[in-house]
Each structure stands twice: as C-alpha cells, then as structure tokens.
PDB file of C-alpha atoms in Angstrom:
ATOM      1  CA  MET A   1      29.120  36.011 -92.892  1.00  0.00           C
ATOM      2  CA  ASN A   2      28.577  33.813 -95.943  1.00  0.00           C
ATOM      3  CA  PHE A   3      25.387  31.816 -96.555  1.00  0.00           C
ATOM      4  CA  LYS A   4      26.913  28.418 -95.844  1.00  0.00           C
ATOM      5  CA  ARG A   5      28.264  29.497 -92.478  1.00  0.00           C
ATOM      6  CA  ARG A   6      24.913  31.106 -91.517  1.00  0.00           C
ATOM      7  CA  LEU A   7      23.165  27.876 -92.473  1.00  0.00           C
ATOM      8  CA  LEU A   8      25.498  25.780 -90.341  1.00  0.00           C
ATOM      9  CA  LEU A   9      25.128  28.122 -87.365  1.00  0.00           C
ATOM     10  CA  SER A  10      21.325  28.090 -87.707  1.00  0.00           C
ATOM     11  CA  THR A  11      21.331  24.302 -87.797  1.00  0.00           C
ATOM     12  CA  PHE A  12      23.657  24.164 -84.776  1.00  0.00           C
ATOM     13  CA  ALA A  13      21.386  26.517 -82.797  1.00  0.00           C
ATOM     14  CA  LEU A  14      18.333  24.385 -83.499  1.00  0.00           C
ATOM     15  CA  ALA A  15      20.207  21.216 -82.634  1.00  0.00           C
ATOM     16  CA  MET A  16      21.328  22.712 -79.316  1.00  0.00           C
ATOM     17  CA  ALA A  17      17.703  23.640 -78.605  1.00  0.00           C
ATOM     18  CA  GLY A  18      16.648  20.055 -79.194  1.00  0.00           C
ATOM     19  CA  ALA A  19      14.628  20.855 -82.316  1.00  0.00           C
ATOM     20  CA  LEU A  20      16.804  18.758 -84.622  1.00  0.00           C
ATOM     21  CA  PRO A  21      17.711  15.073 -84.441  1.00  0.00           C
ATOM     22  CA  SER A  22      21.341  14.116 -84.686  1.00  0.00           C
ATOM     23  CA  LEU A  23      22.688  14.243 -88.230  1.00  0.00           C
ATOM     24  CA  ALA A  24      23.333  10.511 -88.024  1.00  0.00           C
ATOM     25  CA  ASN A  25      19.579   9.943 -87.859  1.00  0.00           C
ATOM     26  CA  ALA A  26      18.540  12.745 -90.211  1.00  0.00           C
ATOM     27  CA  ALA A  27      18.203  10.394 -93.181  1.00  0.00           C
ATOM     28  CA  ASP A  28      15.218   8.827 -91.413  1.00  0.00           C
ATOM     29  CA  THR A  29      13.638  12.133 -90.400  1.00  0.00           C
ATOM     30  CA  ILE A  30      10.582  13.998 -91.629  1.00  0.00           C
ATOM     31  CA  ALA A  31      10.339  17.729 -90.875  1.00  0.00           C
ATOM     32  CA  ILE A  32       6.909  19.042 -89.858  1.00  0.00           C
ATOM     33  CA  ILE A  33       6.574  22.818 -90.180  1.00  0.00           C
ATOM     34  CA  THR A  34       3.357  24.631 -89.238  1.00  0.00           C
ATOM     35  CA  PRO A  35       2.104  27.918 -87.798  1.00  0.00           C
ATOM     36  CA  SER A  36       2.118  28.359 -84.010  1.00  0.00           C
ATOM     37  CA  HIS A  37       0.728  25.554 -81.868  1.00  0.00           C
ATOM     38  CA  ASP A  38      -1.072  28.197 -79.811  1.00  0.00           C
ATOM     39  CA  ASN A  39      -3.837  27.566 -82.329  1.00  0.00           C
ATOM     40  CA  PRO A  40      -5.170  24.055 -81.580  1.00  0.00           C
ATOM     41  CA  PHE A  41      -5.789  23.438 -85.284  1.00  0.00           C
ATOM     42  CA  PHE A  42      -2.096  23.686 -86.100  1.00  0.00           C
ATOM     43  CA  LYS A  43      -1.151  21.654 -83.034  1.00  0.00           C
ATOM     44  CA  ALA A  44      -3.510  18.910 -84.225  1.00  0.00           C
ATOM     45  CA  GLU A  45      -1.789  18.961 -87.615  1.00  0.00           C
ATOM     46  CA  ALA A  46       1.645  18.597 -86.052  1.00  0.00           C
ATOM     47  CA  ASP A  47       0.481  15.893 -83.648  1.00  0.00           C
ATOM     48  CA  GLY A  48      -1.222  13.937 -86.415  1.00  0.00           C
ATOM     49  CA  ALA A  49       1.782  14.102 -88.719  1.00  0.00           C
ATOM     50  CA  ALA A  50       4.220  13.197 -85.946  1.00  0.00           C
ATOM     51  CA  ALA A  51       2.120  10.219 -84.832  1.00  0.00           C
ATOM     52  CA  LYS A  52       1.877   8.833 -88.375  1.00  0.00           C
ATOM     53  CA  ALA A  53       5.596   9.405 -89.004  1.00  0.00           C
ATOM     54  CA  LYS A  54       6.472   7.512 -85.822  1.00  0.00           C
ATOM     55  CA  GLU A  55       4.117   4.693 -86.821  1.00  0.00           C
ATOM     56  CA  LEU A  56       5.912   4.434 -90.174  1.00  0.00           C
ATOM     57  CA  GLY A  57       9.339   4.360 -88.534  1.00  0.00           C
ATOM     58  CA  TYR A  58      10.526   7.952 -88.967  1.00  0.00           C
ATOM     59  CA  GLU A  59      12.007  10.447 -86.546  1.00  0.00           C
ATOM     60  CA  THR A  60      10.465  13.912 -86.662  1.00  0.00           C
ATOM     61  CA  MET A  61      11.641  17.510 -86.521  1.00  0.00           C
ATOM     62  CA  VAL A  62       8.638  19.609 -85.429  1.00  0.00           C
ATOM     63  CA  LEU A  63       9.039  23.351 -86.032  1.00  0.00           C
ATOM     64  CA  VAL A  64       6.810  26.443 -86.157  1.00  0.00           C
ATOM     65  CA  HIS A  65       7.115  29.469 -88.445  1.00  0.00           C
ATOM     66  CA  ASP A  66       4.546  31.718 -86.707  1.00  0.00           C
ATOM     67  CA  ASP A  67       3.163  32.749 -90.121  1.00  0.00           C
ATOM     68  CA  ASP A  68       6.460  34.503 -90.799  1.00  0.00           C
ATOM     69  CA  ALA A  69       7.736  33.712 -94.304  1.00  0.00           C
ATOM     70  CA  ASN A  70      11.299  34.731 -93.434  1.00  0.00           C
ATOM     71  CA  LYS A  71      11.359  32.448 -90.416  1.00  0.00           C
ATOM     72  CA  GLN A  72       9.870  29.683 -92.552  1.00  0.00           C
ATOM     73  CA  SER A  73      12.693  30.109 -95.062  1.00  0.00           C
ATOM     74  CA  GLU A  74      15.270  29.789 -92.270  1.00  0.00           C
ATOM     75  CA  LEU A  75      13.572  26.622 -91.003  1.00  0.00           C
ATOM     76  CA  PHE A  76      13.735  25.168 -94.512  1.00  0.00           C
ATOM     77  CA  ASP A  77      17.452  25.990 -94.604  1.00  0.00           C
ATOM     78  CA  SER A  78      17.936  24.120 -91.326  1.00  0.00           C
ATOM     79  CA  ALA A  79      15.881  21.129 -92.470  1.00  0.00           C
ATOM     80  CA  ILE A  80      17.832  20.968 -95.733  1.00  0.00           C
ATOM     81  CA  ALA A  81      21.148  21.201 -93.879  1.00  0.00           C
ATOM     82  CA  ALA A  82      20.044  18.371 -91.577  1.00  0.00           C
ATOM     83  CA  GLY A  83      19.292  16.200 -94.597  1.00  0.00           C
ATOM     84  CA  VAL A  84      15.684  15.343 -93.763  1.00  0.00           C
ATOM     85  CA  LYS A  85      13.895  12.973 -96.119  1.00  0.00           C
ATOM     86  CA  ALA A  86      10.724  15.016 -96.566  1.00  0.00           C
ATOM     87  CA  ILE A  87       8.930  18.117 -95.325  1.00  0.00           C
ATOM     88  CA  ILE A  88       5.290  18.335 -94.243  1.00  0.00           C
ATOM     89  CA  LEU A  89       4.255  22.000 -94.443  1.00  0.00           C
ATOM     90  CA  ASP A  90       1.334  24.229 -93.525  1.00  0.00           C
ATOM     91  CA  ASN A  91       2.783  27.294 -95.172  1.00  0.00           C
ATOM     92  CA  ALA A  92       3.304  30.934 -94.216  1.00  0.00           C
ATOM     93  CA  GLY A  93       1.827  32.489 -97.348  1.00  0.00           C
ATOM     94  CA  ALA A  94       0.675  31.264-100.739  1.00  0.00           C
ATOM     95  CA  ASP A  95       3.130  33.401-102.715  1.00  0.00           C
ATOM     96  CA  ALA A  96       5.918  33.774-100.175  1.00  0.00           C
ATOM     97  CA  SER A  97       6.282  30.024 -99.620  1.00  0.00           C
ATOM     98  CA  VAL A  98       6.955  29.002-103.214  1.00  0.00           C
ATOM     99  CA  ALA A  99      10.663  29.830-103.000  1.00  0.00           C
ATOM    100  CA  ALA A 100      11.187  27.775 -99.836  1.00  0.00           C
ATOM    101  CA  VAL A 101       9.436  24.719-101.278  1.00  0.00           C
ATOM    102  CA  GLN A 102      11.423  25.102-104.525  1.00  0.00           C
ATOM    103  CA  LYS A 103      14.632  25.380-102.502  1.00  0.00           C
ATOM    104  CA  ALA A 104      13.864  22.049-100.816  1.00  0.00           C
ATOM    105  CA  LYS A 105      13.007  20.447-104.148  1.00  0.00           C
ATOM    106  CA  ASP A 106      16.293  21.640-105.630  1.00  0.00           C
ATOM    107  CA  ALA A 107      18.055  19.985-102.672  1.00  0.00           C
ATOM    108  CA  GLY A 108      16.266  16.714-103.422  1.00  0.00           C
ATOM    109  CA  ILE A 109      13.815  16.988-100.531  1.00  0.00           C
ATOM    110  CA  PRO A 110      10.110  16.642-101.432  1.00  0.00           C
ATOM    111  CA  SER A 111       7.475  18.781 -99.708  1.00  0.00           C
ATOM    112  CA  PHE A 112       3.912  17.754 -98.895  1.00  0.00           C
ATOM    113  CA  LEU A 113       1.586  20.666 -98.186  1.00  0.00           C
ATOM    114  CA  ILE A 114      -1.434  20.587 -95.920  1.00  0.00           C
ATOM    115  CA  ASP A 115      -4.261  23.045 -95.178  1.00  0.00           C
ATOM    116  CA  ARG A 116      -2.975  25.908 -97.346  1.00  0.00           C
ATOM    117  CA  GLU A 117      -2.065  25.869-101.019  1.00  0.00           C
ATOM    118  CA  ILE A 118       0.794  27.722-102.662  1.00  0.00           C
ATOM    119  CA  THR A 119       0.396  29.601-105.932  1.00  0.00           C
ATOM    120  CA  ALA A 120       2.624  27.290-107.972  1.00  0.00           C
ATOM    121  CA  SER A 121       2.085  23.755-109.238  1.00  0.00           C
ATOM    122  CA  GLY A 122       4.772  21.131-109.728  1.00  0.00           C
ATOM    123  CA  VAL A 123       6.927  22.424-106.881  1.00  0.00           C
ATOM    124  CA  ALA A 124       5.398  20.442-104.008  1.00  0.00           C
ATOM    125  CA  VAL A 125       4.644  16.745-104.493  1.00  0.00           C
ATOM    126  CA  SER A 126       1.234  17.020-102.778  1.00  0.00           C
ATOM    127  CA  GLN A 127      -1.076  19.859-101.782  1.00  0.00           C
ATOM    128  CA  ILE A 128      -3.768  18.393 -99.531  1.00  0.00           C
ATOM    129  CA  VAL A 129      -6.311  20.973 -98.440  1.00  0.00           C
ATOM    130  CA  SER A 130      -9.794  21.102 -97.043  1.00  0.00           C
ATOM    131  CA  ASN A 131     -12.539  21.895 -99.526  1.00  0.00           C
ATOM    132  CA  ASN A 132     -12.861  25.368 -98.057  1.00  0.00           C
ATOM    133  CA  TYR A 133     -15.478  26.543-100.546  1.00  0.00           C
ATOM    134  CA  GLN A 134     -17.722  23.534 -99.896  1.00  0.00           C
ATOM    135  CA  GLY A 135     -17.231  23.912 -96.156  1.00  0.00           C
ATOM    136  CA  ALA A 136     -17.981  27.625 -96.220  1.00  0.00           C
ATOM    137  CA  GLN A 137     -21.216  26.970 -98.064  1.00  0.00           C
ATOM    138  CA  LEU A 138     -22.229  24.478 -95.376  1.00  0.00           C
ATOM    139  CA  GLY A 139     -21.494  27.056 -92.695  1.00  0.00           C
ATOM    140  CA  ALA A 140     -23.330  29.806 -94.552  1.00  0.00           C
ATOM    141  CA  GLU A 141     -26.404  27.652 -95.073  1.00  0.00           C
ATOM    142  CA  GLU A 142     -26.544  26.943 -91.343  1.00  0.00           C
ATOM    143  CA  PHE A 143     -25.945  30.617 -90.548  1.00  0.00           C
ATOM    144  CA  VAL A 144     -28.815  31.738 -92.797  1.00  0.00           C
ATOM    145  CA  LYS A 145     -31.082  29.120 -91.223  1.00  0.00           C
ATOM    146  CA  LEU A 146     -30.179  30.224 -87.682  1.00  0.00           C
ATOM    147  CA  MET A 147     -30.757  33.867 -88.650  1.00  0.00           C
ATOM    148  CA  GLY A 148     -34.211  33.051 -90.024  1.00  0.00           C
ATOM    149  CA  GLU A 149     -33.038  34.237 -93.456  1.00  0.00           C
ATOM    150  CA  LYS A 150     -32.947  37.887 -92.337  1.00  0.00           C
ATOM    151  CA  GLY A 151     -31.068  40.345 -90.160  1.00  0.00           C
ATOM    152  CA  ASP A 152     -27.914  42.434 -89.866  1.00  0.00           C
ATOM    153  CA  PHE A 153     -24.624  40.567 -89.583  1.00  0.00           C
ATOM    154  CA  ALA A 154     -20.861  40.999 -89.532  1.00  0.00           C
ATOM    155  CA  GLU A 155     -18.051  38.921 -90.998  1.00  0.00           C
ATOM    156  CA  LEU A 156     -14.607  38.288 -89.530  1.00  0.00           C
ATOM    157  CA  LEU A 157     -12.028  37.590 -92.224  1.00  0.00           C
ATOM    158  CA  GLY A 158      -8.818  35.614 -91.913  1.00  0.00           C
ATOM    159  CA  LYS A 159      -5.290  36.662 -92.844  1.00  0.00           C
ATOM    160  CA  GLU A 160      -5.196  38.278 -96.288  1.00  0.00           C
ATOM    161  CA  SER A 161      -2.048  36.384 -97.352  1.00  0.00           C
ATOM    162  CA  ASP A 162      -3.839  33.059 -96.769  1.00  0.00           C
ATOM    163  CA  THR A 163      -5.829  31.919 -99.802  1.00  0.00           C
ATOM    164  CA  ASN A 164      -8.227  30.051 -97.476  1.00  0.00           C
ATOM    165  CA  ALA A 165      -9.487  33.354 -96.079  1.00  0.00           C
ATOM    166  CA  GLY A 166     -10.694  34.527 -99.476  1.00  0.00           C
ATOM    167  CA  ILE A 167     -12.102  31.149-100.494  1.00  0.00           C
ATOM    168  CA  ARG A 168     -14.148  30.863 -97.291  1.00  0.00           C
ATOM    169  CA  SER A 169     -15.481  34.391 -97.597  1.00  0.00           C
ATOM    170  CA  LYS A 170     -16.533  33.732-101.189  1.00  0.00           C
ATOM    171  CA  GLY A 171     -18.249  30.504-100.135  1.00  0.00           C
ATOM    172  CA  TYR A 172     -20.106  32.354 -97.391  1.00  0.00           C
ATOM    173  CA  HIS A 173     -21.288  35.126 -99.689  1.00  0.00           C
ATOM    174  CA  ASP A 174     -22.284  32.891-102.578  1.00  0.00           C
ATOM    175  CA  VAL A 175     -24.931  31.555-100.198  1.00  0.00           C
ATOM    176  CA  ILE A 176     -25.776  34.526 -97.956  1.00  0.00           C
ATOM    177  CA  ASP A 177     -26.034  37.045-100.780  1.00  0.00           C
ATOM    178  CA  GLN A 178     -28.949  35.082-102.205  1.00  0.00           C
ATOM    179  CA  TYR A 179     -31.053  36.327 -99.273  1.00  0.00           C
ATOM    180  CA  PRO A 180     -31.949  40.020 -99.736  1.00  0.00           C
ATOM    181  CA  ASP A 181     -32.998  40.449 -96.095  1.00  0.00           C
ATOM    182  CA  MET A 182     -29.530  39.430 -94.862  1.00  0.00           C
ATOM    183  CA  LYS A 183     -27.502  42.639 -94.607  1.00  0.00           C
ATOM    184  CA  MET A 184     -23.775  42.754 -93.880  1.00  0.00           C
ATOM    185  CA  LEU A 185     -23.002  45.861 -91.808  1.00  0.00           C
ATOM    186  CA  ALA A 186     -19.319  45.190 -91.118  1.00  0.00           C
ATOM    187  CA  GLN A 187     -16.501  43.085 -92.546  1.00  0.00           C
ATOM    188  CA  GLN A 188     -12.972  43.151 -91.157  1.00  0.00           C
ATOM    189  CA  THR A 189      -9.957  40.908 -90.792  1.00  0.00           C
ATOM    190  CA  ALA A 190      -8.890  39.647 -87.387  1.00  0.00           C
ATOM    191  CA  ASN A 191      -5.965  37.667 -88.874  1.00  0.00           C
ATOM    192  CA  TRP A 192      -7.112  34.295 -87.476  1.00  0.00           C
ATOM    193  CA  SER A 193      -6.457  35.704 -83.947  1.00  0.00           C
ATOM    194  CA  GLN A 194      -8.711  35.272 -80.915  1.00  0.00           C
ATOM    195  CA  THR A 195      -7.445  38.378 -79.135  1.00  0.00           C
ATOM    196  CA  GLU A 196      -7.677  40.493 -82.281  1.00  0.00           C
ATOM    197  CA  ALA A 197     -11.197  39.202 -82.942  1.00  0.00           C
ATOM    198  CA  TYR A 198     -12.244  40.282 -79.441  1.00  0.00           C
ATOM    199  CA  THR A 199     -11.097  43.854 -80.127  1.00  0.00           C
ATOM    200  CA  VAL A 200     -12.579  43.939 -83.632  1.00  0.00           C
ATOM    201  CA  MET A 201     -15.905  42.597 -82.368  1.00  0.00           C
ATOM    202  CA  GLU A 202     -16.059  45.243 -79.656  1.00  0.00           C
ATOM    203  CA  SER A 203     -15.621  47.966 -82.274  1.00  0.00           C
ATOM    204  CA  MET A 204     -18.100  46.390 -84.678  1.00  0.00           C
ATOM    205  CA  LEU A 205     -20.737  46.129 -81.965  1.00  0.00           C
ATOM    206  CA  GLN A 206     -20.281  49.727 -80.834  1.00  0.00           C
ATOM    207  CA  ALA A 207     -20.641  50.983 -84.410  1.00  0.00           C
ATOM    208  CA  ASN A 208     -23.433  48.549 -85.352  1.00  0.00           C
ATOM    209  CA  PRO A 209     -25.545  47.631 -82.286  1.00  0.00           C
ATOM    210  CA  SER A 210     -28.211  46.061 -84.511  1.00  0.00           C
ATOM    211  CA  ILE A 211     -25.916  43.143 -85.440  1.00  0.00           C
ATOM    212  CA  LYS A 212     -27.752  39.850 -84.968  1.00  0.00           C
ATOM    213  CA  GLY A 213     -25.126  37.466 -86.324  1.00  0.00           C
ATOM    214  CA  VAL A 214     -21.393  36.992 -86.882  1.00  0.00           C
ATOM    215  CA  ILE A 215     -19.883  34.585 -89.371  1.00  0.00           C
ATOM    216  CA  SER A 216     -16.202  33.927 -88.836  1.00  0.00           C
ATOM    217  CA  GLY A 217     -13.414  32.621 -91.068  1.00  0.00           C
ATOM    218  CA  ASN A 218     -12.148  30.341 -88.296  1.00  0.00           C
ATOM    219  CA  ASP A 219     -12.923  29.114 -84.796  1.00  0.00           C
ATOM    220  CA  THR A 220     -10.309  31.114 -82.914  1.00  0.00           C
ATOM    221  CA  MET A 221     -11.814  34.351 -84.231  1.00  0.00           C
ATOM    222  CA  ALA A 222     -15.300  33.017 -83.451  1.00  0.00           C
ATOM    223  CA  MET A 223     -14.203  32.386 -79.856  1.00  0.00           C
ATOM    224  CA  GLY A 224     -12.820  35.921 -79.573  1.00  0.00           C
ATOM    225  CA  ALA A 225     -15.980  37.413 -81.058  1.00  0.00           C
ATOM    226  CA  TYR A 226     -18.239  35.442 -78.741  1.00  0.00           C
ATOM    227  CA  ALA A 227     -16.188  36.472 -75.689  1.00  0.00           C
ATOM    228  CA  ALA A 228     -16.661  40.139 -76.678  1.00  0.00           C
ATOM    229  CA  LEU A 229     -20.372  39.615 -77.233  1.00  0.00           C
ATOM    230  CA  GLU A 230     -20.700  37.873 -73.880  1.00  0.00           C
ATOM    231  CA  ALA A 231     -18.877  40.731 -72.139  1.00  0.00           C
ATOM    232  CA  ALA A 232     -21.312  43.168 -73.757  1.00  0.00           C
ATOM    233  CA  GLY A 233     -24.343  41.141 -72.670  1.00  0.00           C
ATOM    234  CA  ARG A 234     -25.147  40.212 -76.282  1.00  0.00           C
ATOM    235  CA  THR A 235     -25.271  36.426 -76.136  1.00  0.00           C
ATOM    236  CA  ASP A 236     -28.351  36.686 -78.369  1.00  0.00           C
ATOM    237  CA  VAL A 237     -26.024  37.254 -81.350  1.00  0.00           C
ATOM    238  CA  ILE A 238     -25.602  34.123 -83.495  1.00  0.00           C
ATOM    239  CA  VAL A 239     -21.968  33.124 -84.100  1.00  0.00           C
ATOM    240  CA  VAL A 240     -20.772  30.502 -86.603  1.00  0.00           C
ATOM    241  CA  GLY A 241     -17.127  29.500 -87.004  1.00  0.00           C
ATOM    242  CA  PHE A 242     -14.952  27.285 -89.184  1.00  0.00           C
ATOM    243  CA  ASP A 243     -12.414  24.585 -88.205  1.00  0.00           C
ATOM    244  CA  GLY A 244     -14.079  22.192 -85.766  1.00  0.00           C
ATOM    245  CA  SER A 245     -12.079  22.924 -82.618  1.00  0.00           C
ATOM    246  CA  ASN A 246     -12.717  21.437 -79.184  1.00  0.00           C
ATOM    247  CA  ASP A 247     -13.159  24.969 -77.806  1.00  0.00           C
ATOM    248  CA  VAL A 248     -16.065  25.658 -80.145  1.00  0.00           C
ATOM    249  CA  ARG A 249     -17.463  22.185 -79.487  1.00  0.00           C
ATOM    250  CA  ASP A 250     -17.600  23.051 -75.796  1.00  0.00           C
ATOM    251  CA  SER A 251     -19.167  26.437 -76.545  1.00  0.00           C
ATOM    252  CA  ILE A 252     -21.852  24.781 -78.685  1.00  0.00           C
ATOM    253  CA  ALA A 253     -22.616  22.379 -75.820  1.00  0.00           C
ATOM    254  CA  LYS A 254     -23.139  25.371 -73.502  1.00  0.00           C
ATOM    255  CA  GLY A 255     -25.429  27.158 -75.953  1.00  0.00           C
ATOM    256  CA  GLY A 256     -22.820  29.753 -76.953  1.00  0.00           C
ATOM    257  CA  ILE A 257     -21.465  29.553 -80.490  1.00  0.00           C
ATOM    258  CA  LYS A 258     -24.087  27.842 -82.649  1.00  0.00           C
ATOM    259  CA  ALA A 259     -22.093  25.949 -85.276  1.00  0.00           C
ATOM    260  CA  THR A 260     -18.758  25.385 -86.960  1.00  0.00           C
ATOM    261  CA  VAL A 261     -17.416  23.559 -89.993  1.00  0.00           C
ATOM    262  CA  LEU A 262     -15.031  20.685 -89.379  1.00  0.00           C
ATOM    263  CA  GLN A 263     -11.960  20.440 -91.547  1.00  0.00           C
ATOM    264  CA  PRO A 264     -10.069  17.231 -90.808  1.00  0.00           C
ATOM    265  CA  ALA A 265      -6.699  18.639 -89.690  1.00  0.00           C
ATOM    266  CA  PHE A 266      -5.459  15.480 -87.986  1.00  0.00           C
ATOM    267  CA  ALA A 267      -6.431  13.146 -90.845  1.00  0.00           C
ATOM    268  CA  GLN A 268      -5.096  15.581 -93.450  1.00  0.00           C
ATOM    269  CA  ALA A 269      -1.675  15.684 -91.821  1.00  0.00           C
ATOM    270  CA  GLN A 270      -1.568  11.905 -91.502  1.00  0.00           C
ATOM    271  CA  LEU A 271      -2.467  11.509 -95.166  1.00  0.00           C
ATOM    272  CA  ALA A 272       0.423  13.815 -96.101  1.00  0.00           C
ATOM    273  CA  VAL A 273       2.885  11.650 -94.161  1.00  0.00           C
ATOM    274  CA  THR A 274       1.469   8.486 -95.747  1.00  0.00           C
ATOM    275  CA  GLN A 275       1.971  10.017 -99.192  1.00  0.00           C
ATOM    276  CA  ALA A 276       5.482  11.144 -98.245  1.00  0.00           C
ATOM    277  CA  ASP A 277       6.319   7.590 -97.198  1.00  0.00           C
ATOM    278  CA  ALA A 278       4.956   6.206-100.470  1.00  0.00           C
ATOM    279  CA  PHE A 279       6.889   8.757-102.504  1.00  0.00           C
ATOM    280  CA  LEU A 280      10.139   8.068-100.676  1.00  0.00           C
ATOM    281  CA  LYS A 281       9.758   4.341-101.284  1.00  0.00           C
ATOM    282  CA  THR A 282       8.384   4.315-104.839  1.00  0.00           C
ATOM    283  CA  GLY A 283       8.959   7.756-106.310  1.00  0.00           C
ATOM    284  CA  LYS A 284       5.242   8.433-106.639  1.00  0.00           C
ATOM    285  CA  THR A 285       2.101   8.940-104.532  1.00  0.00           C
ATOM    286  CA  GLY A 286      -0.440   7.465-106.928  1.00  0.00           C
ATOM    287  CA  VAL A 287      -2.641  10.593-106.722  1.00  0.00           C
ATOM    288  CA  GLU A 288      -2.772  14.096-108.190  1.00  0.00           C
ATOM    289  CA  GLU A 289      -0.747  16.875-106.589  1.00  0.00           C
ATOM    290  CA  LYS A 290      -3.816  18.903-105.548  1.00  0.00           C
ATOM    291  CA  GLN A 291      -6.315  17.060-103.396  1.00  0.00           C
ATOM    292  CA  LEU A 292      -9.467  18.271-101.636  1.00  0.00           C
ATOM    293  CA  MET A 293     -10.962  16.816 -98.461  1.00  0.00           C
ATOM    294  CA  ASP A 294     -14.617  17.653 -97.813  1.00  0.00           C
ATOM    295  CA  CYS A 295     -15.715  19.428 -94.648  1.00  0.00           C
ATOM    296  CA  VAL A 296     -18.598  18.554 -92.305  1.00  0.00           C
ATOM    297  CA  LEU A 297     -21.081  20.823 -90.508  1.00  0.00           C
ATOM    298  CA  VAL A 298     -20.929  20.624 -86.717  1.00  0.00           C
ATOM    299  CA  ASN A 299     -23.822  21.912 -84.615  1.00  0.00           C
ATOM    300  CA  GLY A 300     -25.809  20.885 -81.555  1.00  0.00           C
ATOM    301  CA  ASP A 301     -26.784  17.611 -83.233  1.00  0.00           C
ATOM    302  CA  ASN A 302     -23.287  16.163 -83.533  1.00  0.00           C
ATOM    303  CA  ALA A 303     -20.909  18.381 -81.521  1.00  0.00           C
ATOM    304  CA  ALA A 304     -20.610  15.764 -78.759  1.00  0.00           C
ATOM    305  CA  LYS A 305     -18.873  13.451 -81.270  1.00  0.00           C
ATOM    306  CA  LEU A 306     -16.179  16.013 -82.089  1.00  0.00           C
ATOM    307  CA  GLU A 307     -12.696  15.414 -80.691  1.00  0.00           C
ATOM    308  CA  THR A 308      -9.435  16.967 -81.916  1.00  0.00           C
ATOM    309  CA  PHE A 309     -10.724  17.930 -85.370  1.00  0.00           C
ATOM    310  CA  ALA A 310     -12.374  14.588 -86.045  1.00  0.00           C
ATOM    311  CA  LEU A 311     -15.872  13.184 -85.576  1.00  0.00           C
ATOM    312  CA  LYS A 312     -15.798   9.982 -83.536  1.00  0.00           C
ATOM    313  CA  ASP A 313     -18.231   7.134 -84.080  1.00  0.00           C
TER     314      ASP A 313
END
C-alpha cells in the first residue's frame, strides 16, 4: 500500500472516530497533540489550548500520542492530510519529534511546542516550556529545608527521552549536593508513571529502609511513591513532587506529600494558541522561538489556591 493511500485511510479512520472535523472546516482548525490525558497535566494542556482556540474562533482536533513517536508521526500525517492551520504539540521525544514537526513545516503547517523542547531550532515557530531548572531548584531548596539539611533520600527520575527529566534532576542536584549530610541512596526512573513509581518505591524502601525523603521528577510519580510509603506505614518520609497537580494539592492539605512545583500547563497551552493565531494572521509571533515560563513553589502555605495547574487569587 503506497504512502498516500495509507495517509488517506488513516485520516478516514480518525474522521469516522470523530477525532477529525470535516474537511470543509479543516482550514479553520488547530490540531492539539499531547501525551495521554490519563495524566492530569496533559489534560490541562489540551483543555487550555482547546478553550483558547474556541475563544479565537477555531475548531480543534484533540489527539494523544501516548509518548509513542511512531503514533505521533501518524497523527501528524492525519493532521496534515486534514489541512489544519496549525499544530499545538507536547511532543513524544526531543529527538524523535523533529522529523514530524519538519514534515508539518514542509506542508506549510506551523507547529507551536509546549512543555517539552525538541533538539532542533528553526523547525517549530515557538517552543514554550516551563523553566524546569529554576523550578527544580525551588523544589530542591524546599526539600532540603524539610529534611533539616540532612538524611538519606531517593530520587525518582522521569522518562529518559524527555529532556525535562534531565533538566529537573540537574536542578535538584545543583542544590542538594551542596549539603554534605544529604545522601542519595537510590535513583531510578519511573517514566512519569504513578503505577511504576509505586513499584519502584516499594523496591527502594526494601533495599534502603533508612530513606527519609523522596524527591520526584513529577507529581504522578510522587503520588505513586507516597501511596507505597503509606502502604508500608512510612508516612514519616518526606515527598516533594513537580507539576502542581490537584491530586498533590489535596495530598498536601491532608499532610501527605509536602510540596510540589507548579508549572503553568493551562496558561502555557493558551499562550501557544495565542501565538499560533498571531502567526497565522501576521506571519510572526513577535517573540523568540524559545520561551521560558517560571515555576512557583507550592506547599502548605498556598496549596489551597491551586486549581488545575494555576494559582488562583
């Protein structure tokens, strides 16, 4: 089966499933492609982008790639075939996503990236990401404070293909490693997954019962780790996450997880759509391709103001 026919069949399948608008309306459509909405962070991105697109008069095509670069490539093919005006993307890998974004650019469709960068410049129009290093330092400073500047701890890392995982870990260690009495006994990826973090935490705790703290690359892993600690009767262990989810907000309110770092997923996605709209109308965004949005520490002092990855007044 040749490529063109596969592309048409893929587009037809998505249209039959209700994922695509009619081709008559595609010229006024923005595609929004993110990881799975099972993670509330990515759902907030999609919801924020869709709401802003609707406000600006666009239809939307909301799709998920499940952190699968091959699936992401197929979704790009379908979006291109449908003739969307722009693509908002939280990508499925810094290296693996470059080809898909280039493919859209070659078809005359601009991409606006959120949350995760790709390893090439000049391919996407915008790359709007949280200042993960700054945020990680905030989280690490709070973690060290909660630990009393000493004690054994473990770190849960995110997905290796995601540049954010490495940046956050570096931010954590550039702070924590300044304290000689803070000793990391275990470090392992849980791939941003709550269920995987539960299993990893169980193993870490069995091998290192002296652990007094866990610093996590995101909130879903923090939730999994805390559930494992709770099951083991170790709610004394200090857990700090990263994202600013409602789940962690609720845990903080109950005295469970101690802190997280808010990255503004909803606002970030809306900004990407606003820039897409400007680019479609004027041919420019008025800002640099790579843009950083600062993060905010969330703990018992301000957790009650947190709602859907934003702090309310």
